[in-house]
């Protein structure tokens, strides 16, 4: 048991060190979250946006700028966590593969990535909630933080999946950005006339959007929609796990042939390429 904990702690240290080297992501967390949410609050009109919240069944009329700030906070959290997990996975693929090929348990590597993702999502979600509360006070701040946290988990898992299967960094960045923008823009009734369309229920952050809207403008708890978002996280984590297993698999051929061990020697033999047999030298010894 102690050996498993040591391996898990070591792998978690590797994962957190990789994130700590991403200085650009740290700048995004510090500057992008307050900048994006503040601009959304100041630039959008504060006229009432009449909507029916599916999570509670209530008809609400929140201020448009407050509703857009919630959407902006979700967008910031999903972009940052997705970007950080993609960058760490993309740059650390070779290192993870070497560890796995050397015998380091994949389970410990996966658990370390999940732990790092949870810590990052919690920190970014708490920061985004605090920034939001500086402008106006949501009805349920803890529920808002939980919704942001679950959305961060989902996009972080997607980032791991993209980092494991995509071969170029620009492809992963584009995939994360476009997924988050389309996902959240379509659910904002201020920006989209089809926000009440039943198709919205199949978007990745639907549960988080419903829960965060309820947190901002209702006093009704909605644990069901947090569970919906965690279900999305489980699906994204499964995709990430498959991608991680694929990126760390062995590339040795299945039917690789190994040389015969030398008789009387205990030294292990290494694989060597097969060569054609050389002709034997003529026997010049006299009979």
PDB file of C-alpha atoms in Angstrom, residues 58 108 123 154:
ATOM      1  CA  UNK A  58     -39.240  28.864 -12.923  1.00  0.00           C
ATOM      2  CA  UNK A 108      -0.978   5.784 -11.044  1.00  0.00           C
ATOM      3  CA  UNK A 123      -8.698  26.768  -7.989  1.00  0.00           C
ATOM      4  CA  UNK A 154     -15.368  18.082 -18.173  1.00  0.00           C
TER       5      UNK A 154
END
